[in-house]
CSV table of C-alpha atoms and ligand atoms in Angstrom, one decimal:
chain,number,residue,atom,x,y,z
A,24,MET,CA,-2.0,93.8,-100.2
A,25,ARG,CA,-1.9,97.0,-98.1
A,26,VAL,CA,-4.5,97.5,-95.3
A,27,LEU,CA,-5.2,100.5,-93.1
A,28,GLY,CA,-6.5,99.4,-89.6
A,29,ILE,CA,-8.6,101.5,-87.3
A,30,GLU,CA,-9.3,100.6,-83.6
A,31,THR,CA,-11.8,102.6,-81.6
A,32,SER,CA,-13.5,100.0,-79.4
A,33,CYS,CA,-12.7,101.6,-76.1
A,34,ASP,CA,-10.3,104.4,-74.9
A,35,GLU,CA,-7.5,104.1,-77.5
A,36,THR,CA,-7.6,105.5,-80.9
A,37,GLY,CA,-5.2,103.2,-82.9
A,38,VAL,CA,-4.4,103.4,-86.6
A,39,ALA,CA,-1.8,101.4,-88.5
A,40,VAL,CA,-0.8,100.3,-92.0
A,41,TYR,CA,0.0,96.6,-92.6
A,42,ASP,CA,1.4,95.5,-95.9
A,43,SER,CA,1.7,91.8,-96.7
A,44,GLU,CA,5.1,92.4,-98.4
A,45,CYS,CA,6.6,95.0,-96.1
A,46,GLY,CA,5.0,94.1,-92.8
A,47,LEU,CA,3.9,96.8,-90.3
A,48,MET,CA,4.6,100.2,-92.0
A,49,GLY,CA,3.1,102.8,-89.6
A,50,HIS,CA,1.5,102.5,-86.2
A,51,VAL,CA,0.1,105.3,-84.0
A,52,VAL,CA,-1.9,104.9,-80.8
A,53,TYR,CA,-3.5,107.8,-78.9
A,54,SER,CA,-4.6,106.9,-75.4
A,55,GLN,CA,-7.5,108.8,-73.8
A,56,ILE,CA,-6.1,108.2,-70.3
A,57,ALA,CA,-6.0,111.9,-69.4
A,58,THR,CA,-9.7,112.3,-70.4
A,59,HIS,CA,-10.9,109.5,-68.1
A,60,ALA,CA,-8.4,109.5,-65.3
A,61,LYS,CA,-10.4,111.9,-63.1
A,62,TYR,CA,-13.5,109.6,-63.3
A,63,GLY,CA,-11.4,106.5,-62.4
A,64,GLY,CA,-12.7,104.6,-65.5
A,65,VAL,CA,-13.8,105.0,-69.1
A,66,VAL,CA,-16.8,107.3,-69.6
A,67,PRO,CA,-18.4,106.0,-72.9
A,68,GLU,CA,-19.7,109.3,-74.2
A,69,LEU,CA,-16.4,111.1,-73.6
A,70,ALA,CA,-14.6,108.2,-75.4
A,71,SER,CA,-16.8,108.6,-78.5
A,72,ARG,CA,-16.2,112.4,-78.6
A,73,ASP,CA,-12.5,112.0,-78.2
A,74,HIS,CA,-12.4,109.4,-81.1
A,75,VAL,CA,-14.3,111.9,-83.3
A,76,ARG,CA,-11.7,114.6,-82.5
A,77,LYS,CA,-8.6,112.4,-82.9
A,78,LEU,CA,-9.3,109.8,-85.6
A,79,VAL,CA,-8.9,111.7,-88.8
A,80,PRO,CA,-5.7,113.5,-87.7
A,81,ILE,CA,-4.3,110.2,-86.5
A,82,ILE,CA,-5.0,108.6,-89.8
A,83,GLU,CA,-3.1,111.4,-91.5
A,84,GLU,CA,-0.2,111.0,-89.1
A,85,THR,CA,0.0,107.3,-89.6
A,86,LEU,CA,0.0,107.5,-93.4
A,87,SER,CA,2.7,110.1,-93.2
A,88,GLU,CA,4.8,108.1,-90.8
A,89,ALA,CA,4.4,105.0,-93.1
A,90,GLY,CA,5.3,107.2,-96.1
A,91,VAL,CA,2.3,105.9,-98.1
A,92,GLU,CA,-0.4,107.7,-100.0
A,93,LYS,CA,-4.1,106.9,-99.4
A,94,SER,CA,-4.3,105.9,-103.1
A,95,SER,CA,-1.9,103.0,-102.5
A,96,LEU,CA,-4.2,101.3,-99.9
A,97,ASP,CA,-6.0,98.1,-101.0
A,98,GLY,CA,-8.5,97.9,-98.1
A,99,ILE,CA,-9.6,99.2,-94.8
A,100,ALA,CA,-10.3,97.3,-91.6
A,101,TYR,CA,-12.1,98.7,-88.6
A,102,THR,CA,-13.1,97.2,-85.2
A,103,SER,CA,-16.8,96.4,-85.4
A,104,GLY,CA,-17.1,94.8,-82.0
A,105,PRO,CA,-17.2,93.9,-79.2
A,106,GLY,CA,-16.8,97.2,-77.4
A,107,LEU,CA,-18.6,100.5,-76.6
A,108,VAL,CA,-21.2,101.1,-79.3
A,109,GLY,CA,-20.6,104.9,-79.7
A,110,ALA,CA,-16.8,104.5,-79.8
A,111,LEU,CA,-17.1,101.6,-82.3
A,112,LEU,CA,-19.4,103.7,-84.6
A,113,VAL,CA,-16.8,106.4,-85.0
A,114,GLY,CA,-14.2,104.0,-86.4
A,115,ALA,CA,-16.7,102.1,-88.5
A,116,SER,CA,-18.2,105.2,-90.1
A,117,VAL,CA,-14.8,106.8,-90.8
A,118,GLY,CA,-13.4,103.5,-92.1
A,119,ARG,CA,-16.4,102.7,-94.2
A,120,SER,CA,-16.6,106.2,-95.7
A,121,LEU,CA,-12.9,106.4,-96.5
A,122,ALA,CA,-13.1,103.0,-98.3
A,123,TRP,CA,-16.0,104.2,-100.3
A,124,ALA,CA,-14.2,107.4,-101.3
A,125,LEU,CA,-11.1,105.4,-102.3
A,126,ASN,CA,-13.2,102.7,-104.0
A,127,ILE,CA,-11.6,99.9,-102.0
A,128,PRO,CA,-13.2,97.2,-99.8
A,129,ALA,CA,-13.8,97.6,-96.1
A,130,VAL,CA,-14.1,94.9,-93.5
A,131,GLY,CA,-15.3,95.0,-89.9
A,132,VAL,CA,-13.0,93.1,-87.5
A,133,HIS,CA,-13.7,91.2,-84.3
A,134,HIS,CA,-11.5,92.9,-81.6
A,135,LEU,CA,-10.6,89.6,-79.8
A,136,GLU,CA,-9.7,87.9,-83.1
A,137,ALA,CA,-7.3,90.8,-83.7
A,138,HIS,CA,-5.8,90.4,-80.2
A,139,LEU,CA,-5.3,86.7,-80.8
A,140,LEU,CA,-3.6,87.2,-84.2
A,141,ALA,CA,-1.3,90.1,-83.0
A,142,PRO,CA,1.7,87.7,-82.5
A,143,MET,CA,1.6,87.2,-86.3
A,144,LEU,CA,3.1,90.7,-86.6
A,145,GLU,CA,6.3,89.6,-84.9
A,146,THR,CA,9.2,87.8,-86.6
A,147,GLU,CA,8.6,84.4,-84.9
A,148,VAL,CA,5.0,83.4,-85.6
A,149,PRO,CA,3.2,80.3,-84.3
A,150,ASP,CA,1.8,77.7,-86.7
A,151,PHE,CA,-1.8,76.6,-86.4
A,152,PRO,CA,-3.1,75.0,-84.3
A,153,PHE,CA,-2.2,76.9,-81.1
A,154,LEU,CA,-3.6,77.6,-77.7
A,155,ALA,CA,-4.2,81.2,-76.8
A,156,LEU,CA,-4.6,82.9,-73.4
A,157,LEU,CA,-6.4,86.1,-74.0
A,158,VAL,CA,-6.1,88.3,-70.9
A,159,SER,CA,-7.4,91.8,-71.5
A,160,GLY,CA,-9.5,94.5,-69.8
A,161,GLY,CA,-12.8,92.8,-70.7
A,162,HIS,CA,-11.9,89.1,-71.2
A,163,THR,CA,-10.0,86.2,-69.8
A,164,MET,CA,-10.2,83.2,-72.1
A,165,LEU,CA,-8.3,80.0,-73.0
A,166,ILE,CA,-8.9,79.4,-76.7
A,167,GLN,CA,-8.0,76.6,-79.1
A,168,VAL,CA,-7.2,78.2,-82.4
A,169,ALA,CA,-7.3,75.8,-85.4
A,170,GLY,CA,-7.0,78.7,-88.0
A,171,VAL,CA,-8.2,82.2,-88.7
A,172,GLY,CA,-11.8,82.3,-87.6
A,173,ARG,CA,-11.7,78.7,-86.2
A,174,TYR,CA,-11.9,79.2,-82.4
A,175,ARG,CA,-13.0,76.9,-79.6
A,176,VAL,CA,-13.3,78.5,-76.1
A,177,LEU,CA,-11.9,76.0,-73.6
A,178,GLY,CA,-12.4,78.2,-70.5
A,179,GLU,CA,-13.2,81.8,-69.5
A,180,SER,CA,-13.7,84.0,-66.5
A,181,LEU,CA,-17.0,83.5,-64.7
A,182,ASP,CA,-16.8,87.1,-63.3
A,183,ASP,CA,-14.1,89.8,-63.6
A,184,ALA,CA,-11.5,89.7,-66.4
A,185,ALA,CA,-7.9,89.6,-65.4
A,186,GLY,CA,-7.2,93.1,-66.5
A,187,GLU,CA,-10.4,94.3,-64.7
A,188,ALA,CA,-9.1,92.6,-61.5
A,189,PHE,CA,-5.8,94.4,-61.9
A,190,ASP,CA,-7.6,97.7,-62.4
A,191,LYS,CA,-10.0,97.3,-59.5
A,192,THR,CA,-7.3,96.1,-57.1
A,193,ALA,CA,-5.1,99.0,-58.1
A,194,LYS,CA,-7.9,101.4,-57.2
A,195,LEU,CA,-8.2,99.7,-53.8
A,196,LEU,CA,-4.5,100.4,-53.3
A,197,GLY,CA,-5.0,104.0,-54.2
A,198,LEU,CA,-3.2,103.8,-57.6
A,199,PRO,CA,-4.3,106.0,-60.5
A,200,TYR,CA,-6.3,104.7,-63.5
A,201,PRO,CA,-5.5,102.6,-65.5
A,202,GLY,CA,-4.2,100.5,-62.7
A,203,GLY,CA,-2.6,97.4,-64.4
A,204,PRO,CA,0.8,98.9,-65.2
A,205,GLU,CA,0.8,101.0,-62.0
A,206,LEU,CA,0.2,97.8,-59.9
A,207,GLU,CA,3.0,96.0,-61.7
A,208,LYS,CA,5.4,98.9,-60.8
A,209,LEU,CA,4.4,98.8,-57.1
A,210,ALA,CA,4.6,95.0,-57.0
A,211,GLN,CA,8.3,95.2,-58.0
A,212,GLN,CA,9.0,96.8,-54.6
A,213,GLY,CA,7.0,94.2,-52.7
A,214,ASP,CA,8.1,91.2,-50.6
A,215,PRO,CA,6.8,88.0,-52.2
A,216,ALA,CA,7.1,86.1,-49.0
A,217,ARG,CA,4.9,88.3,-46.8
A,218,PHE,CA,1.3,87.5,-48.0
A,219,ARG,CA,-0.1,84.5,-49.8
A,220,PHE,CA,-3.3,85.1,-51.8
A,221,PRO,CA,-5.6,82.3,-53.0
A,222,ARG,CA,-5.3,80.8,-56.5
A,223,PRO,CA,-9.0,80.8,-57.4
A,224,MET,CA,-10.6,77.7,-59.0
A,225,THR,CA,-7.2,75.8,-59.3
A,226,ASP,CA,-8.3,73.1,-56.9
A,227,ARG,CA,-10.9,71.7,-59.2
A,228,PRO,CA,-10.8,70.4,-62.8
A,229,GLY,CA,-11.6,72.7,-65.7
A,230,LEU,CA,-10.3,75.7,-67.4
A,231,ASP,CA,-12.6,78.5,-66.2
A,232,PHE,CA,-11.4,81.4,-64.1
A,233,SER,CA,-12.8,83.6,-61.3
A,234,PHE,CA,-11.0,86.8,-60.2
A,235,SER,CA,-13.6,88.7,-58.2
A,236,GLY,CA,-12.9,87.0,-54.9
A,237,LEU,CA,-9.3,88.2,-55.0
A,238,LYS,CA,-10.5,91.8,-54.9
A,239,THR,CA,-12.3,91.1,-51.6
A,240,PHE,CA,-9.3,89.3,-50.3
A,241,THR,CA,-7.2,92.4,-51.2
A,242,LEU,CA,-9.6,94.8,-49.6
A,243,ASN,CA,-9.6,92.8,-46.3
A,244,THR,CA,-5.8,92.7,-46.3
A,245,VAL,CA,-5.5,96.4,-47.0
A,246,LYS,CA,-7.9,97.2,-44.1
A,247,LYS,CA,-6.0,94.9,-41.7
A,248,HIS,CA,-2.7,96.6,-42.5
A,249,GLU,CA,-3.7,100.2,-42.6
A,250,GLY,CA,-0.9,102.5,-41.5
A,251,ASP,CA,1.8,100.0,-42.4
A,252,PRO,CA,4.0,101.8,-45.0
A,253,THR,CA,5.3,98.7,-46.8
A,254,ALA,CA,2.0,96.8,-46.9
A,255,ARG,CA,0.7,98.3,-50.1
A,256,ALA,CA,3.7,97.1,-52.2
A,257,ASP,CA,3.6,93.6,-50.5
A,258,ILE,CA,-0.1,93.3,-51.2
A,259,ALA,CA,0.4,94.4,-54.9
A,260,ARG,CA,3.1,91.7,-55.1
A,261,ALA,CA,0.9,89.0,-53.6
A,262,PHE,CA,-2.0,89.9,-55.8
A,263,GLN,CA,0.1,89.8,-59.0
A,264,ASP,CA,1.7,86.5,-58.0
A,265,ALA,CA,-1.8,85.0,-57.4
A,266,VAL,CA,-3.2,86.1,-60.7
A,267,VAL,CA,-0.1,85.1,-62.7
A,268,ASP,CA,0.2,81.7,-60.9
A,269,THR,CA,-3.5,81.0,-61.5
A,270,LEU,CA,-3.1,81.8,-65.3
A,271,VAL,CA,0.1,79.6,-65.4
A,272,ILE,CA,-1.7,76.6,-63.7
A,273,LYS,CA,-4.6,76.8,-66.2
A,274,CYS,CA,-2.3,77.2,-69.2
A,275,ARG,CA,-0.3,74.1,-68.1
A,276,ARG,CA,-3.6,72.2,-67.8
A,277,ALA,CA,-4.7,73.3,-71.3
A,278,LEU,CA,-1.3,72.4,-72.8
A,279,THR,CA,-1.4,68.9,-71.2
A,280,GLN,CA,-5.0,68.2,-72.1
A,281,SER,CA,-4.8,69.4,-75.7
A,282,GLY,CA,-1.3,68.0,-76.5
A,283,ILE,CA,-0.7,71.3,-78.3
A,284,LYS,CA,2.9,72.7,-77.9
A,285,ARG,CA,2.3,76.3,-78.9
A,286,LEU,CA,0.9,78.9,-76.6
A,287,VAL,CA,0.0,82.5,-77.5
A,288,ILE,CA,-0.4,85.2,-74.8
A,289,ALA,CA,-2.6,88.1,-76.1
A,290,GLY,CA,-4.4,91.1,-74.6
A,291,GLY,CA,-3.3,94.0,-72.4
A,292,VAL,CA,-2.3,91.9,-69.3
A,293,GLY,CA,0.1,90.1,-71.7
A,294,ALA,CA,2.3,93.3,-71.4
A,295,ASN,CA,3.0,92.3,-67.7
A,296,ALA,CA,6.7,91.4,-67.4
A,297,TYR,CA,6.2,89.0,-64.6
A,298,LEU,CA,3.5,87.1,-66.5
A,299,ARG,CA,5.7,86.9,-69.6
A,300,GLU,CA,8.6,85.5,-67.6
A,301,GLN,CA,6.5,82.9,-65.8
A,302,MET,CA,4.8,81.8,-69.1
A,303,ARG,CA,8.3,81.4,-70.7
A,304,GLU,CA,9.3,79.2,-67.8
A,305,LEU,CA,6.1,77.1,-68.0
A,306,ALA,CA,6.7,76.6,-71.8
A,307,GLU,CA,10.3,75.4,-71.1
A,308,ARG,CA,9.1,72.9,-68.5
A,309,GLN,CA,6.4,71.6,-70.9
A,310,GLY,CA,8.6,71.4,-73.9
A,311,ALA,CA,6.3,74.0,-75.5
A,312,ARG,CA,6.9,77.4,-77.1
A,313,VAL,CA,5.3,80.7,-76.1
A,314,PHE,CA,4.6,83.5,-78.5
A,315,TYR,CA,3.8,87.1,-77.5
A,316,PRO,CA,3.2,90.3,-79.3
A,317,ARG,CA,5.6,93.1,-78.2
A,318,PRO,CA,4.1,94.9,-75.2
A,319,SER,CA,2.8,97.8,-77.3
A,320,LEU,CA,0.8,95.3,-79.4
A,321,CYS,CA,-0.7,93.6,-76.4
A,322,THR,CA,-2.8,96.6,-75.4
A,323,ASP,CA,-5.3,98.0,-78.0
A,324,ASN,CA,-3.8,99.2,-81.3
A,325,GLY,CA,-4.6,99.6,-85.0
A,326,ALA,CA,-1.8,97.2,-86.1
A,327,MET,CA,-3.7,94.0,-84.9
A,328,ILE,CA,-6.9,95.3,-86.6
A,329,ALA,CA,-5.0,95.9,-89.9
A,330,TYR,CA,-3.5,92.4,-89.7
A,331,ALA,CA,-6.8,90.6,-88.9
A,332,GLY,CA,-8.5,92.7,-91.6
A,333,TYR,CA,-5.8,91.7,-94.1
A,334,CYS,CA,-6.5,88.0,-93.3
A,335,ARG,CA,-10.2,88.5,-93.9
A,336,LEU,CA,-9.7,90.6,-97.1
A,337,ALA,CA,-7.1,88.2,-98.5
A,338,ALA,CA,-9.6,85.3,-98.0
A,339,GLY,CA,-12.1,87.3,-100.1
A,340,ALA,CA,-14.3,89.0,-97.5
A,341,ALA,CA,-16.5,91.6,-99.1
A,342,GLU,CA,-18.9,93.8,-97.2
A,343,PRO,CA,-21.7,95.9,-98.6
A,344,LEU,CA,-21.7,99.7,-98.3
A,345,GLY,CA,-23.8,99.7,-95.2
A,346,PHE,CA,-22.1,99.0,-91.8
A,347,GLY,CA,-23.0,98.1,-88.3
A,348,VAL,CA,-21.3,97.4,-85.0
A,349,THR,CA,-21.9,94.8,-82.3
A,350,ALA,CA,-21.4,95.6,-78.6
A,351,ARG,CA,-21.5,91.9,-77.6
A,352,TRP,CA,-20.1,89.4,-80.1
A,353,PRO,CA,-19.1,85.8,-79.1
A,354,LEU,CA,-15.8,84.8,-80.7
A,355,GLU,CA,-17.1,81.3,-81.6
A,356,ALA,CA,-19.7,83.0,-83.9
A,357,LEU,CA,-17.0,83.8,-86.4
A,358,THR,CA,-16.6,81.7,-89.5
A,359,ALA,CA,-13.3,80.4,-90.9
A,360,ALA,CA,-11.4,82.8,-93.3
B,17,ATP,P1,-11.0,93.8,-74.4
B,17,ATP,O1,-9.8,93.7,-75.3
B,17,ATP,O2,-11.4,92.7,-73.6
B,17,ATP,O3,-12.2,94.5,-75.1
B,17,ATP,P2,-9.6,96.2,-73.5
B,17,ATP,O4,-9.4,96.4,-75.0
B,17,ATP,O5,-10.0,97.3,-72.6
B,17,ATP,O6,-10.5,94.9,-73.3
B,17,ATP,P3,-6.7,95.7,-73.5
B,17,ATP,O7,-6.5,97.0,-74.1
B,17,ATP,O8,-6.4,94.5,-74.3
B,17,ATP,O9,-8.2,95.6,-72.9
B,17,ATP,O10,-6.0,95.7,-72.1
B,17,ATP,C1,-6.1,96.6,-71.2
B,17,ATP,C2,-6.0,96.0,-69.8
B,17,ATP,O11,-4.7,95.5,-69.7
B,17,ATP,C3,-6.3,96.9,-68.6
B,17,ATP,O12,-7.1,96.2,-67.7
B,17,ATP,C4,-4.9,97.1,-68.1
B,17,ATP,O13,-4.9,97.4,-66.7
B,17,ATP,C5,-4.2,95.8,-68.4
B,17,ATP,N1,-2.8,96.0,-68.4
B,17,ATP,C6,-2.0,96.7,-69.3
B,17,ATP,N2,-0.7,96.6,-69.0
B,17,ATP,C7,-0.6,95.8,-67.9
B,17,ATP,C8,0.5,95.3,-67.1
B,17,ATP,N3,1.7,95.7,-67.3
B,17,ATP,N4,0.2,94.5,-66.0
B,17,ATP,C9,-1.1,94.1,-65.8
B,17,ATP,N5,-2.2,94.6,-66.5
B,17,ATP,C10,-1.9,95.4,-67.5
B,18,MG,MG1,-7.8,100.7,-73.1
B,19,FE,FE1,-8.6,95.0,-76.3
């Protein structure tokens, strides 16, 4: 089965072709960073308009990169939530219309399910059940995954998501948007021994997270060391260490409590090299295995949407000709494939 995947939930236009025999055949991501950078964050209306301009040319580019004709597609998957409503509607209407024109089925995909299943596009894939740490721009969750569509949220952030904390802290340090990757670069030059930031909510039981306090801690530290030329890098390092260490502590707890030996790291913060290294060490210590998508499939992309859509279509999902999108959509509301 060959599926075209379309991602437009936020500020990336992603398109890919996944084939159940050949794997990932084509994969193109256009990021709107330049559009939003001067505002310091995503402007929803500008995001929708950029998707309108870019989506059809990117579909053409992806098909030509994959070397496939539209007529060879068996289905189309588009992100139907959660995300920005206007942006989602662009992908949904184009995807649904194209499927109608080609007389093939279309399926709306849950963006977070797609993030969770992204490691399935790599050569070493986890068996079910597994634990997943989803760390993205909008979410931080520990999830027990029994199968496609069978999710139990074990813990989540009570305030900022991990990616959001990276982005806001980067802004405080004067780094350009989007801050996560910039902060990682700055932290590489930092001295890990200079500052120690708190590991929020690790001193009590449970698997929830809270990252908004770290932002305030960073702000106070920045103010205290104004004029010190090396402080910014040392602060970036201390912040990254605190977030990663907190995530590692909670993952260790979840592995121990569940007895599950497979851990998936998904979402944009999963592209962070220090996080990947620390999680690999954790897995080694716990006698567990950790699975990651390649960094380009951690952040938003069409490949994960094509794959999640394939899982749904292969299980017989059939949607009517109408379509809708959902800005807020709990993962546990999904049904098993
Ligand atoms: P969601 O998936 O929750 O709807 P999103 O789609 O905006 O949110 P993703 O695309 O999965 O989020 O991830 C983007 C986030 O990942 C941003 O907050 C970004 O700063 C962060 N990020 C990307 N690369 C890195 C990195 N190397 N280190 C830390 N954070 C990173
Ligand atoms: Mg993005
Ligand atoms: Fe995402």
